[in-house]
Structure formats: C-alpha cells, structure tokens
Tab-separated table of C-alpha atoms in Angstrom:
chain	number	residue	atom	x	y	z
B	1	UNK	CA	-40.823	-9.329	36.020
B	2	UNK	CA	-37.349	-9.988	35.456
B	3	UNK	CA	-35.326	-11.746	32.520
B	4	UNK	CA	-34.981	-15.009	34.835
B	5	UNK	CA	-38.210	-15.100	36.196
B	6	UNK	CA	-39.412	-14.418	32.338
B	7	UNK	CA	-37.979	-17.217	31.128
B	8	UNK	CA	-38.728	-19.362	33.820
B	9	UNK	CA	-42.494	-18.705	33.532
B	10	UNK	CA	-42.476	-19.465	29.766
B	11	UNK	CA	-40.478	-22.935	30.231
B	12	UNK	CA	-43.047	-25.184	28.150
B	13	UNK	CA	-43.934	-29.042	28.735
B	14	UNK	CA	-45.723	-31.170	26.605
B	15	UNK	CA	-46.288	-35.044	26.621
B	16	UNK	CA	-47.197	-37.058	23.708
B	17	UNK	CA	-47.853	-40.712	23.486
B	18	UNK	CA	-45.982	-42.404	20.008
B	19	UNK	CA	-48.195	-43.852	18.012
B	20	UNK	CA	-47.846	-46.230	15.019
B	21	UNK	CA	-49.273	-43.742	12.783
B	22	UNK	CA	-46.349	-41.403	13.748
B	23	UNK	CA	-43.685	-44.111	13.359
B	24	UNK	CA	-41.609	-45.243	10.177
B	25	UNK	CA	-40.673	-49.060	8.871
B	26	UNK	CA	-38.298	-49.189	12.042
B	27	UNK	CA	-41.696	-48.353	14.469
B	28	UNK	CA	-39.196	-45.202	15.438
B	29	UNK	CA	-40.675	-41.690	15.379
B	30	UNK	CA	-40.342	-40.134	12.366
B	31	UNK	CA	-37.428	-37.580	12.277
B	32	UNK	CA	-39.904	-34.619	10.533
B	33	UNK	CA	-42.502	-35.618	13.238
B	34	UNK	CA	-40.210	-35.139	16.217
B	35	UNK	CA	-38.861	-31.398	14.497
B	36	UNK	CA	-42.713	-30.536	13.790
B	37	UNK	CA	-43.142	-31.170	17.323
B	38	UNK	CA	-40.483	-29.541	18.513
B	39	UNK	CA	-40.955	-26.144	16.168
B	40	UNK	CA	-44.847	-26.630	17.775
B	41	UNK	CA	-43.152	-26.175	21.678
B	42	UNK	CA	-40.464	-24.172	20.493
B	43	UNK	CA	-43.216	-21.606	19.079
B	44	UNK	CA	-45.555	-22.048	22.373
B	45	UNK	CA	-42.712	-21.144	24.383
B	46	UNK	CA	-41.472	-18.162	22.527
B	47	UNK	CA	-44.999	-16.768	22.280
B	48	UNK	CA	-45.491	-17.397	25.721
B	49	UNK	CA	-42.348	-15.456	26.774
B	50	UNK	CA	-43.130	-12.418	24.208
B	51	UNK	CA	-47.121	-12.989	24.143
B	52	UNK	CA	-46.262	-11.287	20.832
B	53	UNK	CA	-46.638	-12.364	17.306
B	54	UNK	CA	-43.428	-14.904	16.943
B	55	UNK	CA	-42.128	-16.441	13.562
B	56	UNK	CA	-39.353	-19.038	13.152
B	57	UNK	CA	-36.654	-18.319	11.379
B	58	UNK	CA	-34.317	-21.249	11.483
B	59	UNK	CA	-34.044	-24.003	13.103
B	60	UNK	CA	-30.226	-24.711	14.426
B	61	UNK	CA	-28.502	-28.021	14.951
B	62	UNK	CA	-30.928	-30.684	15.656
B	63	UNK	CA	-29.490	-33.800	17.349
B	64	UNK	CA	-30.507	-37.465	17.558
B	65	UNK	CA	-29.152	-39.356	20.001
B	66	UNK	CA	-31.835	-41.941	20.503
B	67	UNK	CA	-34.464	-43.530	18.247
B	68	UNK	CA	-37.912	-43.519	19.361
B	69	UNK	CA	-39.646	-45.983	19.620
B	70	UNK	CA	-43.646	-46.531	19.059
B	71	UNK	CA	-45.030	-47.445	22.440
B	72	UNK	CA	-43.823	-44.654	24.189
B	73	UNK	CA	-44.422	-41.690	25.808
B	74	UNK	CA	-42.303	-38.441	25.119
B	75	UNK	CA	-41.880	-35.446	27.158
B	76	UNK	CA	-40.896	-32.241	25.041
B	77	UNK	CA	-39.132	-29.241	27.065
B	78	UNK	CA	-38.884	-26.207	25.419
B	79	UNK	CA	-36.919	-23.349	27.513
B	80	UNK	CA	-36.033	-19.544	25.839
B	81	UNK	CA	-31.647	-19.803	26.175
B	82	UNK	CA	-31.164	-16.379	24.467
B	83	UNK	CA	-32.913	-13.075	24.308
B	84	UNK	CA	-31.935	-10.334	21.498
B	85	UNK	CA	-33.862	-7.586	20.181
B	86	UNK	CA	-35.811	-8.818	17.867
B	87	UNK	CA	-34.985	-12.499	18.199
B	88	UNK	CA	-34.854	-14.916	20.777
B	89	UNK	CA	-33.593	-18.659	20.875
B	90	UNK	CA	-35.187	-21.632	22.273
B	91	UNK	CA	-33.992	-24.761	22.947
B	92	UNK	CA	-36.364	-27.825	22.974
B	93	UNK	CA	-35.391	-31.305	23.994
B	94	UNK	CA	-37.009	-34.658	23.921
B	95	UNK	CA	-37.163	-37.581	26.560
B	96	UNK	CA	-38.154	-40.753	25.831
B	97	UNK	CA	-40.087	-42.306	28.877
B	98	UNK	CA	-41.236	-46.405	28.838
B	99	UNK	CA	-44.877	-46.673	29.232
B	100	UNK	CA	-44.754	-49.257	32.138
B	101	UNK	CA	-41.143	-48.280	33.677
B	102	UNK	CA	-39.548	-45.939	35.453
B	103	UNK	CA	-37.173	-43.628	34.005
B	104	UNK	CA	-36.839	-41.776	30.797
B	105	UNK	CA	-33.586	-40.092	28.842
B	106	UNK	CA	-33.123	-37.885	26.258
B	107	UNK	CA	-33.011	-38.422	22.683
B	108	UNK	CA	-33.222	-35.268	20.731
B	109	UNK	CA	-32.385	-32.007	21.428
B	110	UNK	CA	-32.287	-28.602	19.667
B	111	UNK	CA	-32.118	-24.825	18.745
B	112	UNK	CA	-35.018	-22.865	16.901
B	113	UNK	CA	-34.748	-19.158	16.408
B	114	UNK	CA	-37.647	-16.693	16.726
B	115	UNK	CA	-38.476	-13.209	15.568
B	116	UNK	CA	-41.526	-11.047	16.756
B	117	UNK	CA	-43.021	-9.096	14.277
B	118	UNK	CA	-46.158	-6.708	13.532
B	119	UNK	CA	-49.546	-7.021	11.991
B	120	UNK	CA	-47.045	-5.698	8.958
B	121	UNK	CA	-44.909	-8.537	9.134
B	122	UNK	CA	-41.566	-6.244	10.149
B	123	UNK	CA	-39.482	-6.936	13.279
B	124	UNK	CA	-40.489	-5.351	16.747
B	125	UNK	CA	-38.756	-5.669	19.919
B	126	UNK	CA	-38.853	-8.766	21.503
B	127	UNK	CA	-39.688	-7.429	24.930
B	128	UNK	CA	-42.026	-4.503	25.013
C-alpha cells in the first residue's frame, strides 16, 4: 500500500449530536469537550494508519472559528498530514451541521502529534 493510499484509508469520520450536557452557560460546546473529541479522532486515525500503539504528544494550534451550538450535529474529520519516523501529525476539523437544514461549515480545526511506541513505552517506527 502506498503513503497516499495509507492515508487515505485511515481518513476518520465521526458524527456527534450536541447535547445540553456537553454545552456551557452560552448552550455552546464546551471548548475541552470539542479538543477531547478531537484528541479521541485524532488518536483513531493515527492508530488506524500505524495499527500500532500511538501516544499524543502535543496538541498544536487549535482554532475556533465558530461557536457551537447545542442542537446540533457535528461531523469530526480527522486526516494523517505528516508522516516522520516515529511521529506522525493529524489534523482534525469540526463542522457544524443544523439538525433540520441543509448545509454545515467549519468551526474548529487542528493539529495533534503522535508517536508509536512499544510494550516498553520507547519510540518505534511509525511504519513497519
């Protein structure tokens, strides 16, 4: 499998529905919420692009361009944008979508870093 076709296949999707429970005095998403959700498909993605044991080690520049809102329904892409040795990068962004209208755009968008390691907690090679 190449690179490309690698990084295509581990290009994760996830949709979530905002709840109130999930939402602060503004009834916006919370902003550790939406990065707990996004380290969640940043991790599913890297994993599934390794299928190694994957770590993250920082998470980059996290933008918000939109609030939230409770009521509805998010999309979260996460897609691998750089492979190193050990590490890799994934970038995961967030689309808002209106439960009972067309269209959706995005609101947050962001970097997390990942290292594969062994059952002895040391760096390994991200592709085998």
């Amino acid at each position: 499998m190449t690179l490309e076709e690698r990084i295509e296949y581990s290009k994760t999707s996830i949709f979530k529905a905002v709840f109130p429970n999930t939402t602060n005095h503004y009834d916006t998403l919370f902003g550790g919420t939406a990065m707990h959700l996004m380290d969640e498909v940043a991790f599913i993605t890297a994993t599934r692009f390794s299928r190694q044991i994957m770590v993250t080690v920082s998470s980059d520049r996290i933008d918000f361009k939109k609030p939230i809102p409770a009521g509805t329904i998010v999309e979260l892409i996460g897609k691998v944008n750089h492979v190193g040795n050990t590490s890799l990068k994934v970038n995961v962004e967030i689309y808002i979508e209106q439960m009972y209208a067309e269209g959706r755009e995005l609101a947050v968008h962001g970097d997390f870093t990942f290292v594969a390691i062994d059952e002895n907690k040391k760096p390994v090679q991200v592709i085998k």
